[in-house]
mmCIF file of C-alpha atoms in Angstrom:
data_model
loop_
_atom_site.group_PDB
_atom_site.id
_atom_site.type_symbol
_atom_site.label_atom_id
_atom_site.label_comp_id
_atom_site.label_asym_id
_atom_site.label_seq_id
_atom_site.Cartn_x
_atom_site.Cartn_y
_atom_site.Cartn_z
ATOM 1 C CA MET A 5 0.000 0.000 0.000
ATOM 2 C CA GLN A 6 1.479 3.349 -1.125
ATOM 3 C CA THR A 7 1.564 6.218 1.219
ATOM 4 C CA ALA A 8 0.305 9.551 -0.176
ATOM 5 C CA PRO A 9 3.049 12.169 -0.323
ATOM 6 C CA GLU A 10 2.936 14.602 2.438
ATOM 7 C CA ASN A 11 2.143 18.156 1.450
ATOM 8 C CA THR A 12 5.021 20.517 2.022
ATOM 9 C CA PRO A 13 3.843 23.386 4.144
ATOM 10 C CA PRO A 14 3.976 26.759 2.421
ATOM 11 C CA GLY A 15 6.968 28.880 3.327
ATOM 12 C CA THR A 16 9.393 25.998 3.633
ATOM 13 C CA PRO A 17 12.677 26.143 1.625
ATOM 14 C CA GLN A 18 11.472 23.345 -0.641
ATOM 15 C CA ALA A 19 8.468 25.379 -1.781
ATOM 16 C CA LYS A 20 10.472 28.435 -2.809
ATOM 17 C CA LYS A 21 11.990 28.751 -6.293
ATOM 18 C CA ALA A 22 15.320 30.542 -6.675
ATOM 19 C CA LYS A 23 14.855 33.843 -8.542
ATOM 20 C CA LEU A 24 17.328 36.550 -9.498
ATOM 21 C CA PRO A 25 16.319 40.029 -8.428
ATOM 22 C CA CYS A 26 15.089 42.163 -11.337
ATOM 23 C CA PHE A 27 17.885 44.669 -10.942
ATOM 24 C CA MET A 28 20.485 41.910 -11.389
ATOM 25 C CA ILE A 29 18.828 40.786 -14.620
ATOM 26 C CA VAL A 30 18.945 44.365 -15.870
ATOM 27 C CA LEU A 31 22.615 44.691 -14.932
ATOM 28 C CA ILE A 32 23.500 41.475 -16.756
ATOM 29 C CA ALA A 33 21.609 42.603 -19.859
ATOM 30 C CA LEU A 34 23.364 45.954 -19.785
ATOM 31 C CA GLY A 35 26.716 44.272 -19.324
ATOM 32 C CA VAL A 36 26.168 42.335 -22.546
ATOM 33 C CA SER A 37 24.448 44.995 -24.640
ATOM 34 C CA VAL A 38 26.622 48.046 -23.903
ATOM 35 C CA PRO A 39 29.874 46.559 -25.289
ATOM 36 C CA LEU A 40 27.931 45.148 -28.245
ATOM 37 C CA LEU A 41 26.458 48.562 -28.989
ATOM 38 C CA GLY A 42 29.930 50.056 -28.808
ATOM 39 C CA ILE A 43 31.261 47.563 -31.334
ATOM 40 C CA LEU A 44 28.314 48.119 -33.674
ATOM 41 C CA SER A 45 28.714 51.895 -33.400
ATOM 42 C CA ALA A 46 32.419 51.676 -34.215
ATOM 43 C CA LEU A 47 31.694 49.485 -37.241
ATOM 44 C CA ALA A 48 28.982 51.876 -38.410
ATOM 45 C CA ILE A 49 31.295 54.892 -38.107
ATOM 46 C CA TYR A 50 34.047 53.062 -39.995
ATOM 47 C CA GLY A 51 31.607 52.020 -42.715
ATOM 48 C CA VAL A 52 30.277 55.544 -43.196
ATOM 49 C CA SER A 53 33.801 57.008 -43.225
ATOM 50 C CA ARG A 54 34.946 54.491 -45.824
ATOM 51 C CA TYR A 55 31.857 55.157 -47.954
ATOM 52 C CA ILE A 56 32.529 58.918 -47.909
ATOM 53 C CA ALA A 57 36.202 58.359 -48.743
ATOM 54 C CA SER A 58 35.257 56.062 -51.626
ATOM 55 C CA ALA A 59 32.936 58.722 -53.018
ATOM 56 C CA LYS A 60 35.800 61.221 -52.930
ATOM 57 C CA THR A 61 38.280 58.875 -54.601
ATOM 58 C CA ALA A 62 35.750 58.345 -57.390
ATOM 59 C CA GLU A 63 36.331 61.991 -58.305
ATOM 60 C CA ALA A 64 40.046 61.332 -58.831
ATOM 61 C CA LYS A 65 39.492 58.175 -60.886
ATOM 62 C CA ASN A 66 36.861 59.759 -63.108
ATOM 63 C CA THR A 67 38.831 62.972 -63.625
ATOM 64 C CA ILE A 68 42.108 61.365 -64.652
ATOM 65 C CA GLY A 69 40.108 59.209 -67.026
ATOM 66 C CA ALA A 70 38.682 62.378 -68.544
ATOM 67 C CA ILE A 71 42.157 63.950 -68.782
ATOM 68 C CA SER A 72 43.446 60.833 -70.556
ATOM 69 C CA ARG A 73 40.587 60.973 -73.049
ATOM 70 C CA ALA A 74 41.277 64.677 -73.620
ATOM 71 C CA ALA A 75 44.938 63.884 -74.306
ATOM 72 C CA ALA A 76 43.930 61.170 -76.774
ATOM 73 C CA ALA A 77 41.522 63.546 -78.534
ATOM 74 C CA ALA A 78 44.230 66.221 -78.786
ATOM 75 C CA TYR A 79 46.632 63.647 -80.196
ATOM 76 C CA GLU A 80 44.098 62.602 -82.827
ATOM 77 C CA ARG A 81 43.497 66.230 -83.813
ATOM 78 C CA GLU A 82 47.229 66.756 -84.246
ATOM 79 C CA ALA A 83 47.647 63.504 -86.175
ATOM 80 C CA THR A 84 44.847 64.539 -88.517
ATOM 81 C CA ALA A 85 46.420 67.960 -89.023
ATOM 82 C CA GLN A 86 49.816 66.421 -89.768
ATOM 83 C CA GLY A 87 48.202 64.109 -92.304
ATOM 84 C CA LEU A 88 46.676 67.086 -94.069
ATOM 85 C CA LEU A 89 49.747 69.318 -93.903
ATOM 86 C CA GLY A 90 52.462 66.751 -94.492
ATOM 87 C CA GLU A 91 55.453 66.359 -92.192
ATOM 88 C CA GLU A 92 55.053 69.670 -90.353
ATOM 89 C CA THR A 93 53.161 69.848 -87.071
ATOM 90 C CA SER A 94 50.151 72.136 -87.021
ATOM 91 C CA ALA A 95 50.437 73.481 -83.501
ATOM 92 C CA GLY A 96 54.013 72.968 -82.364
ATOM 93 C CA GLN A 97 53.154 70.089 -80.031
ATOM 94 C CA THR A 98 55.660 67.423 -79.034
ATOM 95 C CA ALA A 99 57.432 65.522 -81.806
ATOM 96 C CA ASN A 100 54.976 62.647 -81.396
ATOM 97 C CA GLY A 101 51.928 64.934 -81.393
ATOM 98 C CA LEU A 102 51.087 64.981 -77.677
ATOM 99 C CA CYS A 103 50.243 68.184 -75.856
ATOM 100 C CA THR A 104 53.183 69.222 -73.698
ATOM 101 C CA SER A 105 52.874 69.204 -69.908
ATOM 102 C CA ALA A 106 50.388 71.304 -67.937
ATOM 103 C CA GLU A 107 50.764 73.150 -64.659
ATOM 104 C CA PRO A 108 49.190 71.248 -61.729
ATOM 105 C CA VAL A 109 45.854 72.543 -60.423
ATOM 106 C CA PRO A 110 45.931 73.744 -57.731
ATOM 107 C CA ALA A 111 49.595 74.728 -57.779
ATOM 108 C CA ASP A 112 50.024 73.993 -54.045
ATOM 109 C CA ILE A 113 49.009 70.579 -52.684
ATOM 110 C CA GLN A 114 48.149 72.262 -49.366
ATOM 111 C CA ASP A 115 45.141 73.820 -51.087
ATOM 112 C CA VAL A 116 43.472 70.382 -51.054
ATOM 113 C CA ALA A 117 44.774 69.167 -47.676
ATOM 114 C CA GLY A 118 41.530 68.110 -46.026
ATOM 115 C CA VAL A 119 39.516 70.711 -47.950
ATOM 116 C CA LYS A 120 38.066 71.313 -51.397
ATOM 117 C CA TYR A 121 39.622 73.733 -53.875
ATOM 118 C CA GLN A 122 37.587 75.939 -56.171
ATOM 119 C CA PRO A 123 39.370 76.329 -59.528
ATOM 120 C CA ARG A 124 39.688 79.952 -60.619
ATOM 121 C CA LEU A 125 37.500 80.466 -63.659
ATOM 122 C CA VAL A 126 39.386 83.406 -65.136
ATOM 123 C CA PRO A 127 41.580 83.630 -68.246
ATOM 124 C CA GLY A 128 45.148 82.502 -67.687
ATOM 125 C CA MET A 129 44.471 80.785 -64.348
ATOM 126 C CA ASP A 130 44.307 77.122 -63.332
ATOM 127 C CA PHE A 131 42.675 75.100 -66.137
ATOM 128 C CA ASP A 132 42.888 78.036 -68.548
ATOM 129 C CA THR A 133 46.698 77.958 -68.674
ATOM 130 C CA GLY A 134 48.889 76.816 -71.557
ATOM 131 C CA THR A 135 48.789 77.382 -75.302
ATOM 132 C CA PRO A 136 47.262 75.618 -78.319
ATOM 133 C CA ALA A 137 50.315 73.315 -78.115
ATOM 134 C CA SER A 138 50.697 72.908 -74.365
ATOM 135 C CA GLY A 139 48.920 72.457 -71.088
ATOM 136 C CA TRP A 140 45.213 72.512 -70.344
ATOM 137 C CA ARG A 141 44.367 74.720 -73.316
ATOM 138 C CA CYS A 142 45.887 72.189 -75.690
ATOM 139 C CA LEU A 143 43.934 69.431 -73.961
ATOM 140 C CA LYS A 144 40.755 71.533 -74.031
ATOM 141 C CA PHE A 145 40.146 70.319 -70.497
ATOM 142 C CA SER A 146 38.630 72.249 -67.613
ATOM 143 C CA ILE A 147 36.828 71.734 -64.288
ATOM 144 C CA ALA A 148 34.425 74.324 -62.891
ATOM 145 C CA GLN A 149 33.285 72.677 -59.644
ATOM 146 C CA PRO A 150 35.300 72.394 -56.384
ATOM 147 C CA ILE A 151 37.800 69.521 -56.323
ATOM 148 C CA TYR A 152 39.323 67.294 -53.624
ATOM 149 C CA TYR A 153 42.533 66.580 -55.565
ATOM 150 C CA GLN A 154 45.447 68.269 -57.293
ATOM 151 C CA TYR A 155 45.420 67.309 -60.987
ATOM 152 C CA HIS A 156 48.420 66.787 -63.264
ATOM 153 C CA TYR A 157 49.145 66.185 -66.914
ATOM 154 C CA ASN A 158 52.789 65.380 -67.695
ATOM 155 C CA ALA A 159 54.173 64.473 -71.113
ATOM 156 C CA GLY A 160 57.586 62.923 -71.752
ATOM 157 C CA SER A 161 58.916 63.341 -68.201
ATOM 158 C CA GLY A 162 58.152 64.677 -64.731
ATOM 159 C CA TYR A 163 55.869 61.789 -63.809
ATOM 160 C CA ILE A 164 54.676 61.706 -60.197
ATOM 161 C CA ALA A 165 53.526 58.078 -59.953
ATOM 162 C CA SER A 166 56.288 55.757 -58.777
ATOM 163 C CA ALA A 167 55.093 52.985 -61.104
ATOM 164 C CA SER A 168 54.619 55.136 -64.203
ATOM 165 C CA ALA A 169 55.586 53.404 -67.438
ATOM 166 C CA ALA A 170 54.843 56.292 -69.795
ATOM 167 C CA GLY A 171 58.471 56.937 -70.714
ATOM 168 C CA ALA A 172 59.745 59.568 -73.125
ATOM 169 C CA THR A 173 57.009 58.976 -75.708
ATOM 170 C CA GLY A 174 54.041 58.985 -73.384
ATOM 171 C CA PHE A 175 52.032 60.995 -70.902
ATOM 172 C CA GLU A 176 50.605 60.659 -67.422
ATOM 173 C CA SER A 177 47.304 62.008 -66.130
ATOM 174 C CA ALA A 178 47.360 62.019 -62.351
ATOM 175 C CA ALA A 179 45.702 63.154 -59.152
ATOM 176 C CA ARG A 180 47.292 63.729 -55.765
ATOM 177 C CA GLY A 181 45.314 64.193 -52.585
ATOM 178 C CA ASP A 182 45.410 64.463 -48.807
ATOM 179 C CA LEU A 183 41.796 63.865 -47.795
ATOM 180 C CA ASP A 184 42.489 63.674 -44.052
ATOM 181 C CA GLY A 185 45.088 66.456 -44.029
ATOM 182 C CA ASP A 186 47.753 64.327 -42.331
ATOM 183 C CA GLY A 187 50.493 65.060 -44.860
ATOM 184 C CA VAL A 188 50.455 61.551 -46.370
ATOM 185 C CA LEU A 189 49.505 61.832 -50.039
ATOM 186 C CA SER A 190 47.457 59.532 -52.213
ATOM 187 C CA THR A 191 48.252 59.212 -55.913
ATOM 188 C CA PHE A 192 46.060 58.083 -58.807
ATOM 189 C CA SER A 193 47.531 57.892 -62.301
ATOM 190 C CA ARG A 194 46.888 56.599 -65.778
ATOM 191 C CA ASP A 195 49.453 56.392 -68.577
ATOM 192 C CA GLY A 196 49.339 56.717 -72.315
ATOM 193 C CA VAL A 197 52.151 55.744 -74.702
ATOM 194 C CA VAL A 198 52.722 56.494 -78.382
ATOM 195 C CA THR A 199 54.029 53.374 -80.124
ATOM 196 C CA PRO A 200 56.714 53.445 -82.854
ATOM 197 C CA GLN A 201 53.860 52.992 -85.334
ATOM 198 C CA GLY A 202 52.294 56.244 -84.136
ATOM 199 C CA GLN A 203 49.398 54.701 -82.221
ATOM 200 C CA LEU A 204 48.449 56.136 -78.831
ATOM 201 C CA VAL A 205 47.722 53.329 -76.367
ATOM 202 C CA LEU A 206 46.010 54.179 -73.073
ATOM 203 C CA ALA A 207 46.507 52.090 -69.941
ATOM 204 C CA THR A 208 43.421 50.080 -69.057
ATOM 205 C CA GLN A 209 43.807 50.484 -65.299
ATOM 206 C CA VAL A 210 44.348 53.322 -62.849
ATOM 207 C CA GLN A 211 47.472 52.990 -60.703
ATOM 208 C CA ILE A 212 46.706 53.812 -57.058
ATOM 209 C CA GLU A 213 48.983 54.554 -54.107
ATOM 210 C CA ASN A 214 47.568 55.178 -50.587
ATOM 211 C CA GLU A 215 44.010 55.298 -51.911
ATOM 212 C CA PHE A 216 42.200 56.687 -48.857
ATOM 213 C CA GLU A 217 44.807 59.204 -47.677
#
């Protein structure tokens, strides 16, 4: 014969269930969530900063592409003129028909150190320098809006990219920048080379050094 279990009187230790106080639960939750929120915030800030920097570097990549196309167009104009006029050059450009080098815009790299530079839209300044045979006028290239980078066009020599392969018969379109103003420069460049057969060949890729500086 089984004996019925005795009822445990209320209030005895066996009848009580162990419970954590509410404030301890809150403290534990905060201890887990606060560091996690800090990590997520840091990742979000990094992601936004990198997105903004990428948008700025797109300016450099697009602009040196445009400068390269302008150099190719100027070369084609000169080649056409030489074909019509014989052996003489029509505008006194380089022996291989490229526009000669341009002055960098802005002239001082400090003008784009952590800030934008507004090109001066007046005759004989910034992108309106050069002649029909040299510089920005020969390229027929100009920028009116503020820029984050210093832009270069060098033909034959004076290349700023350490990996430039343009040589004596080529040109380099390039951008230098200092987005964070720390004195460490980024460089973007694209080469073009005139072959012995007289064909201008543009590099298919942009060379980049210290992209997000």
